[in-house]
PDB file of C-alpha atoms in Angstrom:
ATOM      1  CA  MET A 722      -0.109   0.241  -0.029  1.00 27.00           C
ATOM      2  CA  LEU A 723       1.690   3.172  -0.640  1.00 34.00           C
ATOM      3  CA  GLY A 724       1.471   6.579   1.375  1.00 36.00           C
ATOM      4  CA  GLY A 725      -1.922   8.406   0.582  1.00 37.00           C
ATOM      5  CA  TRP A 726      -3.290   5.952  -1.352  1.00 39.00           C
ATOM      6  CA  SER A 727      -5.785   3.505   1.072  1.00 39.00           C
ATOM      7  CA  LYS A 728      -8.622   5.252   0.977  1.00 43.00           C
ATOM      8  CA  LYS A 729      -9.604   5.908  -3.379  1.00 47.00           C
ATOM      9  CA  PRO A 730     -11.900   7.264  -4.484  1.00 46.00           C
ATOM     10  CA  ARG A 731     -15.386   5.518  -5.422  1.00 42.00           C
ATOM     11  CA  GLY A 732     -14.864   2.628  -3.139  1.00 34.00           C
ATOM     12  CA  GLY A 733     -12.190   1.931  -3.609  1.00 38.00           C
ATOM     13  CA  ALA A 734     -12.110   0.627  -7.608  1.00 50.00           C
ATOM     14  CA  ASP A 735     -10.263   3.108 -10.334  1.00 86.00           C
ATOM     15  CA  THR A 736     -11.126   6.068 -11.922  1.00 95.00           C
ATOM     16  CA  PRO A 737     -11.475   5.976 -14.629  1.00 97.00           C
ATOM     17  CA  LEU A 738      -7.860   8.441 -15.093  1.00 97.00           C
ATOM     18  CA  VAL A 739      -6.852   6.078 -13.415  1.00 96.00           C
ATOM     19  CA  ALA A 740      -7.744   3.205 -15.572  1.00 96.00           C
ATOM     20  CA  ALA A 741      -6.173   5.629 -18.293  1.00 97.00           C
ATOM     21  CA  VAL A 742      -3.148   6.368 -17.796  1.00 97.00           C
ATOM     22  CA  ARG A 743      -1.747   1.992 -16.227  1.00 96.00           C
ATOM     23  CA  ALA A 744      -3.269   1.124 -19.857  1.00 96.00           C
ATOM     24  CA  GLU A 745      -0.782   3.779 -21.484  1.00 97.00           C
ATOM     25  CA  LEU A 746       2.199   3.390 -19.164  1.00 95.00           C
ATOM     26  CA  ALA A 747       1.766  -1.053 -19.529  1.00 88.00           C
ATOM     27  CA  GLY A 748       4.592  -1.712 -17.387  1.00 91.00           C
ATOM     28  CA  ALA A 749       4.712   1.315 -15.681  1.00 94.00           C
ATOM     29  CA  ASP A 750       5.429   0.668 -11.810  1.00 95.00           C
ATOM     30  CA  GLU A 751       2.373   2.256  -9.593  1.00 94.00           C
ATOM     31  CA  GLU A 752       3.426   4.650  -7.649  1.00 95.00           C
ATOM     32  CA  THR A 753       4.676   6.062 -11.413  1.00 96.00           C
ATOM     33  CA  VAL A 754       0.935   5.291 -12.188  1.00 96.00           C
ATOM     34  CA  ARG A 755      -0.828   7.348  -9.561  1.00 96.00           C
ATOM     35  CA  ILE A 756       1.939  10.368 -10.264  1.00 96.00           C
ATOM     36  CA  VAL A 757       0.588  10.561 -13.420  1.00 97.00           C
ATOM     37  CA  SER A 758      -2.987  10.210 -13.269  1.00 97.00           C
ATOM     38  CA  ALA A 759      -2.514  12.844 -10.746  1.00 97.00           C
ATOM     39  CA  ILE A 760      -1.131  15.232 -12.407  1.00 97.00           C
ATOM     40  CA  ALA A 761      -3.372  14.918 -15.486  1.00 98.00           C
ATOM     41  CA  GLY A 762      -6.035  15.176 -12.929  1.00 97.00           C
ATOM     42  CA  LEU A 763      -4.950  18.473 -11.288  1.00 98.00           C
ATOM     43  CA  LEU A 764      -4.046  19.910 -15.026  1.00 98.00           C
ATOM     44  CA  GLY A 765      -7.449  19.023 -15.520  1.00 97.00           C
ATOM     45  CA  GLN A 766      -8.700  21.056 -12.676  1.00 97.00           C
ATOM     46  CA  ILE A 767      -7.062  24.471 -13.475  1.00 97.00           C
ATOM     47  CA  ALA A 768      -8.723  23.339 -16.843  1.00 97.00           C
ATOM     48  CA  TYR A 769     -12.107  23.667 -16.166  1.00 97.00           C
ATOM     49  CA  ALA A 770     -11.765  25.893 -13.106  1.00 96.00           C
ATOM     50  CA  ASP A 771     -14.635  28.302 -14.730  1.00 94.00           C
ATOM     51  CA  HIS A 772     -16.901  25.313 -15.818  1.00 95.00           C
ATOM     52  CA  ARG A 773     -15.026  25.889 -19.353  1.00 93.00           C
ATOM     53  CA  PHE A 774     -12.215  22.883 -20.484  1.00 94.00           C
ATOM     54  CA  THR A 775     -10.589  24.753 -23.364  1.00 94.00           C
ATOM     55  CA  GLU A 776      -9.070  24.986 -26.637  1.00 95.00           C
ATOM     56  CA  PRO A 777      -6.392  26.226 -26.074  1.00 96.00           C
ATOM     57  CA  GLU A 778      -5.977  24.711 -22.108  1.00 96.00           C
ATOM     58  CA  GLU A 779      -7.028  21.476 -23.750  1.00 96.00           C
ATOM     59  CA  VAL A 780      -3.640  22.041 -26.005  1.00 97.00           C
ATOM     60  CA  ARG A 781      -0.853  23.663 -23.567  1.00 97.00           C
ATOM     61  CA  ILE A 782      -2.165  19.970 -21.383  1.00 98.00           C
ATOM     62  CA  ARG A 783      -1.141  18.106 -24.378  1.00 98.00           C
ATOM     63  CA  LEU A 784       1.620  19.752 -24.244  1.00 97.00           C
ATOM     64  CA  GLU A 785       2.635  18.217 -20.869  1.00 96.00           C
ATOM     65  CA  LEU A 786       1.643  15.340 -21.013  1.00 97.00           C
ATOM     66  CA  GLY A 787       3.441  14.786 -24.020  1.00 96.00           C
ATOM     67  CA  ARG A 788       6.032  16.078 -22.005  1.00 95.00           C
ATOM     68  CA  ILE A 789       6.180  12.386 -19.739  1.00 95.00           C
ATOM     69  CA  GLN A 790       8.475   9.707 -20.963  1.00 92.00           C
ATOM     70  CA  GLY A 791       6.532   6.538 -21.885  1.00 92.00           C
ATOM     71  CA  LEU A 792       3.661   8.373 -22.425  1.00 95.00           C
ATOM     72  CA  THR A 793       3.101   8.645 -26.831  1.00 96.00           C
ATOM     73  CA  ALA A 794       0.281  10.656 -28.900  1.00 97.00           C
ATOM     74  CA  PRO A 795      -1.932   8.238 -28.362  1.00 97.00           C
ATOM     75  CA  GLY A 796      -2.063   7.531 -24.961  1.00 97.00           C
ATOM     76  CA  VAL A 797      -2.493  11.638 -24.445  1.00 98.00           C
ATOM     77  CA  ASP A 798      -4.847  11.289 -27.320  1.00 98.00           C
ATOM     78  CA  ALA A 799      -6.497   8.669 -24.852  1.00 98.00           C
ATOM     79  CA  ILE A 800      -5.775  10.341 -21.635  1.00 98.00           C
ATOM     80  CA  CYS A 801      -7.485  13.730 -22.927  1.00 98.00           C
ATOM     81  CA  ARG A 802     -11.123  11.642 -24.211  1.00 98.00           C
ATOM     82  CA  VAL A 803     -11.248  10.524 -20.731  1.00 98.00           C
ATOM     83  CA  LEU A 804     -10.380  14.051 -18.594  1.00 97.00           C
ATOM     84  CA  ARG A 805     -13.234  15.496 -22.205  1.00 96.00           C
ATOM     85  CA  ARG A 806     -15.531  12.858 -20.563  1.00 97.00           C
ATOM     86  CA  HIS A 807     -14.724  12.767 -16.861  1.00 97.00           C
ATOM     87  CA  ILE A 808     -14.132  16.237 -16.193  1.00 96.00           C
ATOM     88  CA  VAL A 809     -16.621  17.189 -13.736  1.00 96.00           C
ATOM     89  CA  GLU A 810     -16.070  14.088 -11.485  1.00 96.00           C
ATOM     90  CA  VAL A 811     -12.003  14.898 -11.663  1.00 96.00           C
ATOM     91  CA  ALA A 812     -12.479  18.774 -11.400  1.00 95.00           C
ATOM     92  CA  ALA A 813     -15.087  18.077  -8.969  1.00 92.00           C
ATOM     93  CA  VAL A 814     -14.533  14.952  -6.709  1.00 94.00           C
ATOM     94  CA  GLU A 815     -11.414  13.605  -7.491  1.00 95.00           C
ATOM     95  CA  SER A 816      -9.053  16.753  -7.315  1.00 93.00           C
ATOM     96  CA  PRO A 817      -8.945  16.146  -3.700  1.00 94.00           C
ATOM     97  CA  TRP A 818      -7.447  12.340  -4.105  1.00 94.00           C
ATOM     98  CA  TYR A 819      -4.683  13.170  -7.119  1.00 96.00           C
ATOM     99  CA  ALA A 820      -3.127  16.369  -4.882  1.00 95.00           C
ATOM    100  CA  ARG A 821      -2.819  14.321  -2.129  1.00 95.00           C
ATOM    101  CA  ALA A 822      -1.661  11.527  -4.093  1.00 95.00           C
ATOM    102  CA  LEU A 823       1.520  13.986  -4.898  1.00 96.00           C
ATOM    103  CA  ARG A 824       1.853  15.419  -1.751  1.00 96.00           C
ATOM    104  CA  ASP A 825       2.670  11.762  -0.269  1.00 95.00           C
ATOM    105  CA  LEU A 826       4.676  10.363  -3.017  1.00 96.00           C
ATOM    106  CA  ALA A 827       6.563  13.692  -4.937  1.00 96.00           C
ATOM    107  CA  ASP A 828       9.255  15.915  -3.669  1.00 97.00           C
ATOM    108  CA  ARG A 829       8.690  19.331  -3.278  1.00 97.00           C
ATOM    109  CA  GLU A 830      10.921  19.498  -6.621  1.00 97.00           C
ATOM    110  CA  LEU A 831       7.822  18.040  -8.878  1.00 97.00           C
ATOM    111  CA  ARG A 832       5.335  19.242  -7.245  1.00 97.00           C
ATOM    112  CA  LEU A 833       6.671  22.895  -7.848  1.00 96.00           C
ATOM    113  CA  GLN A 834       6.793  21.876 -10.997  1.00 96.00           C
ATOM    114  CA  VAL A 835       2.900  20.569 -10.830  1.00 97.00           C
ATOM    115  CA  LEU A 836       2.023  24.915  -9.572  1.00 96.00           C
ATOM    116  CA  ASP A 837       4.052  26.228 -12.929  1.00 94.00           C
ATOM    117  CA  LEU A 838       1.885  23.665 -15.064  1.00 95.00           C
ATOM    118  CA  LEU A 839      -1.273  24.492 -13.255  1.00 96.00           C
ATOM    119  CA  VAL A 840      -0.628  28.310 -13.638  1.00 95.00           C
ATOM    120  CA  GLU A 841       0.646  27.469 -17.500  1.00 94.00           C
ATOM    121  CA  VAL A 842      -3.018  26.777 -18.338  1.00 96.00           C
ATOM    122  CA  ALA A 843      -5.502  29.344 -15.551  1.00 94.00           C
ATOM    123  CA  ALA A 844      -2.989  31.503 -18.386  1.00 92.00           C
ATOM    124  CA  ALA A 845      -3.859  29.129 -21.489  1.00 93.00           C
ATOM    125  CA  ASP A 846      -6.371  31.192 -22.883  1.00 90.00           C
ATOM    126  CA  ASP A 847      -5.061  34.136 -21.692  1.00 88.00           C
ATOM    127  CA  GLU A 848      -7.073  35.177 -19.266  1.00 88.00           C
ATOM    128  CA  ILE A 849      -6.495  33.431 -14.649  1.00 89.00           C
ATOM    129  CA  CYS A 850      -9.688  34.572 -13.866  1.00 90.00           C
ATOM    130  CA  LEU A 851     -11.291  34.325 -10.134  1.00 92.00           C
ATOM    131  CA  ALA A 852     -12.156  30.527 -10.307  1.00 94.00           C
ATOM    132  CA  GLU A 853      -9.199  29.811 -11.115  1.00 94.00           C
ATOM    133  CA  THR A 854      -6.488  32.191  -8.995  1.00 93.00           C
ATOM    134  CA  ASN A 855      -9.162  30.516  -6.359  1.00 95.00           C
ATOM    135  CA  VAL A 856      -8.196  26.446  -7.421  1.00 96.00           C
ATOM    136  CA  LEU A 857      -5.025  27.227  -7.594  1.00 95.00           C
ATOM    137  CA  ARG A 858      -3.905  28.758  -4.160  1.00 94.00           C
ATOM    138  CA  HIS A 859      -6.198  26.091  -3.343  1.00 95.00           C
ATOM    139  CA  ALA A 860      -4.060  23.009  -4.457  1.00 96.00           C
ATOM    140  CA  VAL A 861      -1.144  25.117  -2.923  1.00 96.00           C
ATOM    141  CA  GLY A 862      -2.390  24.017   0.457  1.00 96.00           C
ATOM    142  CA  ALA A 863      -2.895  21.492  -0.996  1.00 96.00           C
ATOM    143  CA  LEU A 864       0.603  20.440  -2.583  1.00 97.00           C
ATOM    144  CA  GLY A 865       1.984  20.485   0.316  1.00 97.00           C
ATOM    145  CA  LEU A 866       3.612  24.251  -0.586  1.00 97.00           C
ATOM    146  CA  ASP A 867       2.973  27.596   0.410  1.00 96.00           C
ATOM    147  CA  GLN A 868       1.947  31.039  -0.594  1.00 94.00           C
ATOM    148  CA  GLU A 869       5.558  32.254  -1.336  1.00 95.00           C
ATOM    149  CA  ASP A 870       5.186  29.639  -3.858  1.00 95.00           C
ATOM    150  CA  TYR A 871       2.395  30.703  -5.643  1.00 93.00           C
ATOM    151  CA  ASN A 872       3.371  34.140  -5.451  1.00 92.00           C
ATOM    152  CA  ARG A 873       6.700  33.212  -8.213  1.00 92.00           C
ATOM    153  CA  ALA A 874       4.716  30.708 -10.249  1.00 90.00           C
ATOM    154  CA  GLN A 875       2.162  33.319 -11.130  1.00 88.00           C
ATOM    155  CA  ALA A 876       3.974  36.187 -11.996  1.00 87.00           C
ATOM    156  CA  ARG A 877       5.329  34.729 -15.169  1.00 78.00           C
ATOM    157  CA  HIS A 878       1.015  34.999 -16.018  1.00 79.00           C
ATOM    158  CA  ARG A 879       0.171  37.942 -13.947  1.00 74.00           C
ATOM    159  CA  ASP A 880      -0.288  40.341 -17.105  1.00 69.00           C
ATOM    160  CA  LYS A 881      -3.111  37.843 -17.135  1.00 66.00           C
ATOM    161  CA  LEU A 882      -5.099  37.931 -13.649  1.00 62.00           C
ATOM    162  CA  ARG A 883      -8.647  39.168 -14.509  1.00 51.00           C
ATOM    163  CA  VAL A 884      -9.140  40.621 -10.991  1.00 47.00           C
ATOM    164  CA  LEU A 885      -5.737  43.160 -10.656  1.00 44.00           C
ATOM    165  CA  ARG A 886      -7.202  44.182 -14.291  1.00 41.00           C
TER     166      ARG A 886
END
């Protein structure tokens, strides 16, 4: 039993996202599957924070998932299909589970990289709205990071923060 994974969502069954990641990363160990699933789930959560999963956000998610070693272009397609199909569940129900997985399984450097990715997805449509800002701030705490980490991550996109306009 991996740290933090004793309580799985949906009555102990894998989520569709975890199942897709496992299928696309055939041969990967369980910890890797959980980490990649968590990253994909949190990227989906921030993309849907404003209740829209836009094309620029999906393009950014595809780009970031495509950088994961062992994940092919068809694998990225499969994961994005699952995100689109289950985005409400991923964003509203499963996201705390994914954040906890990263907090438990990933070192601080990886969690900071994920925060940077979350900000990149939020800014993908050239605006970071209040709902996205709120989700980002919540994710910071859920990932075991702090306000300074958030400030550094969002500084590159300060001009896109709707609350400052």
